[in-house]
């Protein structure tokens, strides 16, 4: 069935289409068939969008969706606390059932916030059942997801995957069982362990090679820590590039302490970068690297990172990044009255849409309202008190700085309506009930295992320590 979105203010994020007031969008077989004024489609279902802005769905390039049921736990934590408290402790307490409900509720809250596509860095796959339930959760949500098979696992006394080979074999099976259709809503990525966990470079090479064996895109935490003793950069990306591990299929996440030489290497390699401003600034990873990416012609995109810290609304991350960088670029003129700002809100909207699609290798399908692309579309109702009197000359800025989840009335993914009248189409009450139950189970297990404070103190001593004074790693299982 065709759909016709009628009479919207279209913000396309496609220079060839531009912004059009009073435009229609024709959707046929899940794709955008046409955009323009006065489209005639007598056989189409009509979606009246008068008084609405139509824009492409947001694209989040870094999100650990599995943490959706431990909401807000890390809000006053550093990165060391996070590694000790979640990666080394709470991660162990998740059952496959917990993974399912976290994945489902997390992907739905992304849709509710207008994030139609998410790169899900799923690095808590403690058993084959955790893998299966994680995939089932995101597939049940109706969101577009690059679901990434993580090679990390927390310290387990009796791990279901006893070694790398077992985990790599299960990746091959996962690709065969779940990801044979490259045009499906949920596709496959891989996230190798951080280099601090590699005993040697060959360990890293095996992880990157296993991803390429199954044609998966790569997502990798890099350069977010420094050597704890010397303070020198860990040069994660530079070493990986020297070893031939990175390429245009790689999304580097964070990169805050990358050196000038590494930035040149990353640009030459054609890698993409995902920036998560809220966790990076809170957790002392460093200043977000939007300036370096633009200077070196590298594609920057933006991620939520963790619901255990901040909300699923990508708009907050884009605004934080935009304003932080505006300040940084004029820091030497602080207090001087001058005209204009260094970055536009329209640029920031592109980071969260088209650039994200490029990072995921999906820009031929999503990231802008363009005929031929998938109909991943947001409709913001501009007629309420939040946006009355909005500036028609700057719709991109309005979308980022004025709109919010409360103005987001309708969301489509691949032409299918997943949010309507401001409410999810899915059974939200039932999913929330399951998420609350999952949250309660995890909190019970935290208490039964000695509590969070004790785990933080013990694990900080035990795991979060320099393992190599040359600067290769700052944390270790040893
Ligand atoms: Zn992350």
Short mmCIF file of N, CA and C in Angstrom, two decimals, residues 69 71 100-102 104-114 140-141 312 405-406 408-409 411 418-437:
data_model
loop_
_atom_site.label_atom_id
_atom_site.label_comp_id
_atom_site.label_asym_id
_atom_site.label_seq_id
_atom_site.Cartn_x
_atom_site.Cartn_y
_atom_site.Cartn_z
N UNK A 69 18.19 -1.31 30.74
CA UNK A 69 17.43 -1.60 31.96
C UNK A 69 18.21 -1.28 33.24
N UNK A 71 19.06 2.00 33.84
CA UNK A 71 19.00 3.43 33.51
C UNK A 71 19.57 4.31 34.62
N UNK A 100 17.26 -9.72 26.37
CA UNK A 100 16.11 -9.54 25.46
C UNK A 100 15.33 -8.27 25.80
N UNK A 101 14.95 -8.13 27.04
CA UNK A 101 14.08 -7.00 27.39
C UNK A 101 14.84 -5.68 27.30
N UNK A 102 16.13 -5.70 27.61
CA UNK A 102 16.93 -4.48 27.47
C UNK A 102 17.03 -4.07 26.00
N UNK A 104 14.97 -4.88 23.52
CA UNK A 104 13.65 -4.49 23.01
C UNK A 104 13.27 -3.09 23.51
N UNK A 105 13.37 -2.89 24.81
CA UNK A 105 12.94 -1.59 25.36
C UNK A 105 13.89 -0.47 24.92
N UNK A 106 15.18 -0.79 24.81
CA UNK A 106 16.14 0.23 24.38
C UNK A 106 15.91 0.66 22.94
N UNK A 107 15.65 -0.31 22.07
CA UNK A 107 15.42 0.03 20.66
C UNK A 107 14.10 0.80 20.51
N UNK A 108 13.11 0.46 21.33
CA UNK A 108 11.83 1.19 21.26
C UNK A 108 11.97 2.62 21.77
N UNK A 109 12.77 2.81 22.83
CA UNK A 109 12.90 4.19 23.30
C UNK A 109 13.69 5.03 22.31
N UNK A 110 14.58 4.40 21.53
CA UNK A 110 15.26 5.12 20.45
C UNK A 110 14.23 5.56 19.41
N UNK A 111 13.35 4.67 19.01
CA UNK A 111 12.31 5.03 18.04
C UNK A 111 11.43 6.16 18.58
N UNK A 112 11.07 6.07 19.84
CA UNK A 112 10.24 7.10 20.47
C UNK A 112 10.90 8.47 20.37
N UNK A 113 12.26 8.48 20.43
CA UNK A 113 13.01 9.74 20.35
C UNK A 113 13.35 10.12 18.91
N UNK A 114 12.92 9.33 17.95
CA UNK A 114 13.18 9.66 16.55
C UNK A 114 14.47 9.09 15.99
N UNK A 140 12.52 -7.62 17.29
CA UNK A 140 11.12 -7.44 17.69
C UNK A 140 10.72 -5.95 17.80
N UNK A 141 11.71 -5.07 17.82
CA UNK A 141 11.40 -3.65 18.06
C UNK A 141 10.87 -2.92 16.83
N UNK A 312 17.95 8.51 25.55
CA UNK A 312 18.08 8.01 24.18
C UNK A 312 17.88 9.10 23.13
N UNK A 405 11.11 15.27 22.09
CA UNK A 405 10.26 14.08 22.00
C UNK A 405 8.78 14.48 22.08
N UNK A 406 8.48 15.57 22.79
CA UNK A 406 7.07 15.97 22.94
C UNK A 406 6.47 16.48 21.64
N UNK A 408 7.47 15.27 18.66
CA UNK A 408 7.62 14.22 17.65
C UNK A 408 6.36 13.35 17.63
N UNK A 409 5.51 13.62 16.63
CA UNK A 409 4.20 12.96 16.58
C UNK A 409 4.26 11.59 15.91
N UNK A 411 6.58 8.59 13.56
CA UNK A 411 7.86 8.05 13.11
C UNK A 411 7.57 6.88 12.17
N UNK A 418 5.73 3.47 13.17
CA UNK A 418 6.07 2.86 14.46
C UNK A 418 5.70 3.76 15.63
N UNK A 419 5.42 5.03 15.33
CA UNK A 419 4.94 5.97 16.35
C UNK A 419 3.89 6.85 15.69
N UNK A 420 2.77 7.04 16.38
CA UNK A 420 1.67 7.80 15.79
C UNK A 420 0.94 8.54 16.91
N UNK A 421 0.57 9.79 16.65
CA UNK A 421 -0.10 10.58 17.68
C UNK A 421 0.74 10.73 18.94
N UNK A 422 2.06 10.71 18.77
CA UNK A 422 2.97 10.88 19.90
C UNK A 422 3.18 9.63 20.73
N UNK A 423 2.58 8.49 20.31
CA UNK A 423 2.70 7.24 21.08
C UNK A 423 3.29 6.15 20.20
N UNK A 424 4.09 5.27 20.81
CA UNK A 424 4.58 4.11 20.08
C UNK A 424 3.42 3.22 19.67
N UNK A 425 3.54 2.62 18.50
CA UNK A 425 2.54 1.65 18.06
C UNK A 425 2.67 0.35 18.87
N UNK A 426 3.89 0.00 19.26
CA UNK A 426 4.13 -1.22 20.07
C UNK A 426 3.40 -1.10 21.41
N UNK A 427 3.22 -2.25 22.04
CA UNK A 427 2.56 -2.28 23.35
C UNK A 427 3.52 -1.75 24.41
N UNK A 428 3.53 -0.44 24.56
CA UNK A 428 4.51 0.22 25.41
C UNK A 428 4.35 -0.21 26.88
N UNK A 429 3.12 -0.31 27.33
CA UNK A 429 2.89 -0.65 28.74
C UNK A 429 3.48 -2.02 29.06
N UNK A 430 3.31 -2.97 28.16
CA UNK A 430 3.82 -4.32 28.39
C UNK A 430 5.37 -4.32 28.39
N UNK A 431 5.95 -3.59 27.45
CA UNK A 431 7.42 -3.53 27.40
C UNK A 431 7.96 -2.84 28.65
N UNK A 432 7.29 -1.80 29.10
CA UNK A 432 7.75 -1.10 30.32
C UNK A 432 7.65 -2.02 31.54
N UNK A 433 6.59 -2.81 31.59
CA UNK A 433 6.45 -3.76 32.70
C UNK A 433 7.63 -4.74 32.71
N UNK A 434 7.97 -5.25 31.53
CA UNK A 434 9.10 -6.18 31.44
C UNK A 434 10.43 -5.49 31.78
N UNK A 435 10.57 -4.23 31.34
CA UNK A 435 11.81 -3.49 31.63
C UNK A 435 11.95 -3.24 33.13
N UNK A 436 10.85 -2.89 33.78
CA UNK A 436 10.89 -2.68 35.24
C UNK A 436 11.25 -3.98 35.96
N UNK A 437 10.69 -5.10 35.48
CA UNK A 437 11.00 -6.39 36.10
C UNK A 437 12.46 -6.74 35.89
#
